[in-house]
Tab-separated table of C-alpha atoms in Angstrom:
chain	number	residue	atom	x	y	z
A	1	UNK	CA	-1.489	-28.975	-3.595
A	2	UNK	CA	0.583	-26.955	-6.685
A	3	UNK	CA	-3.026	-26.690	-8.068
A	4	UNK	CA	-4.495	-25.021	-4.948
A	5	UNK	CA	-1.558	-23.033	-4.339
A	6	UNK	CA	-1.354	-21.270	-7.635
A	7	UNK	CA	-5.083	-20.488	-7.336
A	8	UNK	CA	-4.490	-18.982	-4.329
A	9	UNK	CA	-1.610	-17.043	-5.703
A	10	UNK	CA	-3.607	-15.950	-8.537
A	11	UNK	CA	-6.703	-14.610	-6.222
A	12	UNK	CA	-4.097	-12.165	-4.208
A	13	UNK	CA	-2.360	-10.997	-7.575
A	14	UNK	CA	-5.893	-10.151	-8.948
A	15	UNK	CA	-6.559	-8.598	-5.347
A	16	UNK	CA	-3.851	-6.475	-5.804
A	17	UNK	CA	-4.227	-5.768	-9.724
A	18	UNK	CA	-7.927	-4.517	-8.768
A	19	UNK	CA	-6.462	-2.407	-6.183
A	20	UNK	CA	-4.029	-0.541	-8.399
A	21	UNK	CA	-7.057	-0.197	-10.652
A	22	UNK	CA	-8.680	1.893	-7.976
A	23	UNK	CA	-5.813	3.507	-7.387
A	24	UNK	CA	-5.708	4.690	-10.790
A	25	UNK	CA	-9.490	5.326	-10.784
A	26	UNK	CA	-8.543	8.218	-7.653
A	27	UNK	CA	-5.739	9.491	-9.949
A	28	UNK	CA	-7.739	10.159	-13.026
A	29	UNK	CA	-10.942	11.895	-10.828
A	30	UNK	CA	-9.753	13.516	-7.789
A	31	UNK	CA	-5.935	13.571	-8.443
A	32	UNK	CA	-7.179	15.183	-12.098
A	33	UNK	CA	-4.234	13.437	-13.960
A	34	UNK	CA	-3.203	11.364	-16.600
A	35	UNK	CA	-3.180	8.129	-14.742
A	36	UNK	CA	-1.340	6.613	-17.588
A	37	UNK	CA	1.446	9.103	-16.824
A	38	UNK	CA	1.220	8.621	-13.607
A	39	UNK	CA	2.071	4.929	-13.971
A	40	UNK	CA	4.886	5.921	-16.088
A	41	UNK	CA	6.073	8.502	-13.959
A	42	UNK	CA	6.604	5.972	-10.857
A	43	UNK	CA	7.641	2.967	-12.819
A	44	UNK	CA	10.930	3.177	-10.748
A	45	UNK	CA	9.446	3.658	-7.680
A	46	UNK	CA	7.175	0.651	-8.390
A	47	UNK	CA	10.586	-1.509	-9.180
A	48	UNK	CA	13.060	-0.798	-6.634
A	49	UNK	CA	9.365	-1.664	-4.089
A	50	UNK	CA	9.305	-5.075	-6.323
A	51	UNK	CA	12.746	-5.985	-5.752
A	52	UNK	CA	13.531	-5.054	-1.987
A	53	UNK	CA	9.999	-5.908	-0.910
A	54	UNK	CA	10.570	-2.762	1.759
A	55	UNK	CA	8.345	0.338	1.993
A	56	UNK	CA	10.941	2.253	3.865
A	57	UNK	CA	13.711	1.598	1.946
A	58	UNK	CA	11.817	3.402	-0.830
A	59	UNK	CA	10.998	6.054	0.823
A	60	UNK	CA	14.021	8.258	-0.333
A	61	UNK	CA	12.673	7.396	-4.142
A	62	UNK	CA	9.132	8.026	-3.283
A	63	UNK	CA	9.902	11.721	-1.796
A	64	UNK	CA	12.070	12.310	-4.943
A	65	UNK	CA	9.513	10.888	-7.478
A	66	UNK	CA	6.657	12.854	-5.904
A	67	UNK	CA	8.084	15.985	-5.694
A	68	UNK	CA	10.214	15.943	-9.191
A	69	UNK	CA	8.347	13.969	-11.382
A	70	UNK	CA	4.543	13.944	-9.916
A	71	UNK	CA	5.273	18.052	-9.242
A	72	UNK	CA	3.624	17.162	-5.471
A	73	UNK	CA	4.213	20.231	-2.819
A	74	UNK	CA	7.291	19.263	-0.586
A	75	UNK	CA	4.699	20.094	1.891
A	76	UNK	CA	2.410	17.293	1.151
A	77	UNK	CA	5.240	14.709	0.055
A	78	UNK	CA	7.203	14.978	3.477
A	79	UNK	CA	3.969	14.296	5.373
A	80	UNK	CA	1.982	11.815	3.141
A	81	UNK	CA	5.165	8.997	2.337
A	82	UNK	CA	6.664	8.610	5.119
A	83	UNK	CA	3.284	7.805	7.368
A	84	UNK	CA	2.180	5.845	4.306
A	85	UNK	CA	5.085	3.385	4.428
A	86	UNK	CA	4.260	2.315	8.034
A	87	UNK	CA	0.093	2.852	7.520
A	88	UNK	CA	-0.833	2.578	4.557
A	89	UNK	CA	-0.235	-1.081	3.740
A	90	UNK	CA	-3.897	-1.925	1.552
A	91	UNK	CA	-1.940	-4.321	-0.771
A	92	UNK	CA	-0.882	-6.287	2.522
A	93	UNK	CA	-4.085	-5.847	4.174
A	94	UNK	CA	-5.574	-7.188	0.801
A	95	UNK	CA	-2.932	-10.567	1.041
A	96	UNK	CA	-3.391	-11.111	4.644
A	97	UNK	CA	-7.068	-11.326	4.910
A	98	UNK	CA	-6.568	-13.678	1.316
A	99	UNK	CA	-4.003	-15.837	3.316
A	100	UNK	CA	-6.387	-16.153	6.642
A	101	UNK	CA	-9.293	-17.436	4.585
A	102	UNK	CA	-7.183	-19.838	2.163
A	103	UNK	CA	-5.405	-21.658	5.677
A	104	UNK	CA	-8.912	-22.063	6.989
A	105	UNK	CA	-10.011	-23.860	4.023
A	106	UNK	CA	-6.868	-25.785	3.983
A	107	UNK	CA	-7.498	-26.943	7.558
A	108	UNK	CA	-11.418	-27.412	6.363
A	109	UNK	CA	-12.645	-24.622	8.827
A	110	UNK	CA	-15.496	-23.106	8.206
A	111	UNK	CA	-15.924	-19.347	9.003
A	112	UNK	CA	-19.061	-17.439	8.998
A	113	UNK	CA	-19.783	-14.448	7.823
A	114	UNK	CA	-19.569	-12.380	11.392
A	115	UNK	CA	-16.179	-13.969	11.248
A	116	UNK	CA	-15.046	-13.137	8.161
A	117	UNK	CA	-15.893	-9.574	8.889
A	118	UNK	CA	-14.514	-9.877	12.144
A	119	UNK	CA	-10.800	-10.946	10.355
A	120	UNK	CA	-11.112	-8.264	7.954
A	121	UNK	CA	-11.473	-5.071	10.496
A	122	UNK	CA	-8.606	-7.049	12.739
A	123	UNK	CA	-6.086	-7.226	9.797
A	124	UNK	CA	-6.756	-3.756	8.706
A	125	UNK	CA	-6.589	-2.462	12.136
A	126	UNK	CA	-3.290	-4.658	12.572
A	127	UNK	CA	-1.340	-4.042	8.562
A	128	UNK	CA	-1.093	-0.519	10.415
A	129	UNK	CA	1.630	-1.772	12.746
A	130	UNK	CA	3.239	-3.784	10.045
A	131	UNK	CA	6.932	-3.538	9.676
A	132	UNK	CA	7.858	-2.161	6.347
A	133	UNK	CA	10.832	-4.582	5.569
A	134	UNK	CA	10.532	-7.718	4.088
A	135	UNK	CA	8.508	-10.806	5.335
A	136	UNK	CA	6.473	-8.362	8.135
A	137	UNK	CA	3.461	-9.156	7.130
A	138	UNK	CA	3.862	-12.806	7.952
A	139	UNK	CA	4.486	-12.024	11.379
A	140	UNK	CA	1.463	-10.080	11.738
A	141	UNK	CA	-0.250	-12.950	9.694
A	142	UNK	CA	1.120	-15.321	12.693
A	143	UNK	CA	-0.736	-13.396	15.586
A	144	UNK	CA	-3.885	-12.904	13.788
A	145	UNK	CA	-4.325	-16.564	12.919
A	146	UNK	CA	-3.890	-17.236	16.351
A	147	UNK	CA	-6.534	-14.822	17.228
A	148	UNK	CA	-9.076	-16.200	15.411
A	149	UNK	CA	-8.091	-19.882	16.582
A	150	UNK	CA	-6.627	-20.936	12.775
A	151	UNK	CA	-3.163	-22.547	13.544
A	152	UNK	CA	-0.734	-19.972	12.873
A	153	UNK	CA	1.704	-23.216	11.508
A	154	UNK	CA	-0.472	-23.098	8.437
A	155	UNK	CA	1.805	-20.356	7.288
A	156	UNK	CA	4.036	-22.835	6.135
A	157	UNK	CA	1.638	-23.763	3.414
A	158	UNK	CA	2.356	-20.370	1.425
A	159	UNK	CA	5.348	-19.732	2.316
A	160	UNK	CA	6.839	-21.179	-1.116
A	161	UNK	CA	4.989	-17.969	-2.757
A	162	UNK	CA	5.025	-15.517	0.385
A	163	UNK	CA	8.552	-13.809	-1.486
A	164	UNK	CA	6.314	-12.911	-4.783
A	165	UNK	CA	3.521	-11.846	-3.873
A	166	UNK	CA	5.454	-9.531	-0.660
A	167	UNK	CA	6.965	-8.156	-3.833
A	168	UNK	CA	3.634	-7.014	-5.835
A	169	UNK	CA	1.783	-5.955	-2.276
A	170	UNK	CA	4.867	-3.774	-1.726
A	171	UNK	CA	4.863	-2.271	-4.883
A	172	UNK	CA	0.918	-1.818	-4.581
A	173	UNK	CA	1.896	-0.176	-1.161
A	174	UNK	CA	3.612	2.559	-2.500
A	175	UNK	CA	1.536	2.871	-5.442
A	176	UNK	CA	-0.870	3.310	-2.940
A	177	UNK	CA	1.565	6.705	-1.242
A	178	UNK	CA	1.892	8.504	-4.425
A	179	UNK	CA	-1.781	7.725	-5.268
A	180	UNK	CA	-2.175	9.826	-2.287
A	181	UNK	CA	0.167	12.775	-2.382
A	182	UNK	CA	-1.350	13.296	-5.831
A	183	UNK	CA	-4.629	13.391	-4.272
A	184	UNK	CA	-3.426	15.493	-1.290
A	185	UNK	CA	-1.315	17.574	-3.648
A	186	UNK	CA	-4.009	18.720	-5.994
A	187	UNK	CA	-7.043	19.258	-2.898
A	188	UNK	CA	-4.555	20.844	-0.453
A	189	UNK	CA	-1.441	21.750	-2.637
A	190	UNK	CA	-2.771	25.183	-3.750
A	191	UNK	CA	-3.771	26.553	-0.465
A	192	UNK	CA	-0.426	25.496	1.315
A	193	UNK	CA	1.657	26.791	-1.247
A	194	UNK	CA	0.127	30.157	-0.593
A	195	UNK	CA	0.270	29.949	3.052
A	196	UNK	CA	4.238	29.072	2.575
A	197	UNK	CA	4.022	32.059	0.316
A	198	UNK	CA	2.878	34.426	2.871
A	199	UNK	CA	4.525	32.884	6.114
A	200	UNK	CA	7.863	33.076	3.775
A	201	UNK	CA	6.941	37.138	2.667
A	202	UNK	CA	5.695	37.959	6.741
A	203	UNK	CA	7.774	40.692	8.033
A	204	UNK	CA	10.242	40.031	10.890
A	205	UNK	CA	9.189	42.424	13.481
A	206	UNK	CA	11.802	41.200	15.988
C-alpha cells in the first residue's frame, strides 16, 4: 500500500514539475523573459501558496509581485490574478484527473480510453469552480468520482498525502497567474498603457 501510494505521489509531483516546466517554456518565448528570474522573482509568492495551500489568500502577494517585481501593467495584474485564483487551477486539474485514475485502479476498474477522455474534459470543466482554500479540490474530486461511477469513498486512500501535494498544485496554480500576466503584460501591456496614456491626457469638455 506505502509502495503504491508513494508512486502515486511521485506521478502528480512530476505532473506538476512538467507543468511548471511549460510554464517556464511560455515565459522564456512569449513572455520574452529570463525565466530564471522569473522563478526568482516569485519565490515568495510560490511559498506563502506552499504553506497556506490557498489561491486567494495569495492574491494580495500575487498583485504586489506582478506589478513591483515582474513590472506587469496594473491593468493586466488586476484582471489576470484575481480570475486566475478561482479559474485557473491546471496544477489541480493535473492532480485530480491523477487521483480519478489511481482510485480506479485501486478498486481494479478498468476505464477505456473514451472514458478517460471523458474524466479529463469533466475535471477541467469542473477545477474551474474549485474553491481556492485548502482541501477544495477534494470536494470536487468527490462529485466527479461519483459521476463516473468510481466510489467517491476511495478518497480516503490518498488522503494521507492529499495536504502535500494541495501544497505543490497550489503553488503551481499561481505560478500558473504570473505565468500569465507576464504573457498578457508583454502582448497587451504596451497598447493599454498608451490607451491609459491618452484616456488620462483627454480633455474634459464638461
Amino acid at each position: 500500500s506505502l509502495s503504491g501510494l508513494t508512486y502515486y505521489a511521485g506521478v502528480v509531483l512530476l505532473g506538476l514539475l512538467l507543468l511548471v516546466i511549460f510554464y517556464v517554456c511560455l515565459v522564456a518565448f512569449l513572455g520574452k523573459s529570463n525565466p530564471l528570474q522569473f522563478l526568482k522573482k516569485i519565490r515568495d509568492v510560490q511559498l506563502l501558496a506552499f504553506s497556506t495551500t490557498s489561491s486567494a489568500a495569495v492574491m494580495p502577494l500575487s498583485l504586489q509581485t506582478a506589478e513591483e517585481e515582474l513590472n506587469v501593467d496594473k491593468t493586466v495584474s488586476n484582471f489576470i490574478i484575481p480570475i486566475g485564483a478561482t479559474v485557473n487551477m491546471d496544477g489541480t486539474a493535473l492532480y485530480q484527473t491523477i487521483t480519478t485514475l489511481f482510485i480506479a485502479q485501486a478498486y481494479g476498474l478498468e476505464m477505456s480510453l473514451l472514458n478517460i477522455i471523458v474524466v479529463i474534459v469533466t475535471i477541467v470543466a469542473a477545477s474551474i469552480g474549485t474553491p481556492a482554500i485548502p482541501g477544495g479540490g477534494v470536494v470536487i474530486l468527490a462529485s466527479v468520482l461519483g459521476s463516473v461511477g468510481i466510489p467517491a469513498e476511495g478518497i480516503i486512500i490518498i488522503i494521507g498525502v492529499e495536504r502535500l501535494l494541495g501544497m505543490f498544485r497550489t503553488a503551481v496554480n499561481v505560478t500558473g497567474d504570473l505565468t500569465a500576466c507576464m504573457v498578457f503584460n508583454t502582448l497587451y501591456g504596451k497598447r493599454l498603457s498608451l490607451a491609459n496614456i491618452k484616456t488620462d491626457n483627454k480633455p474634459n469638455l464638461e
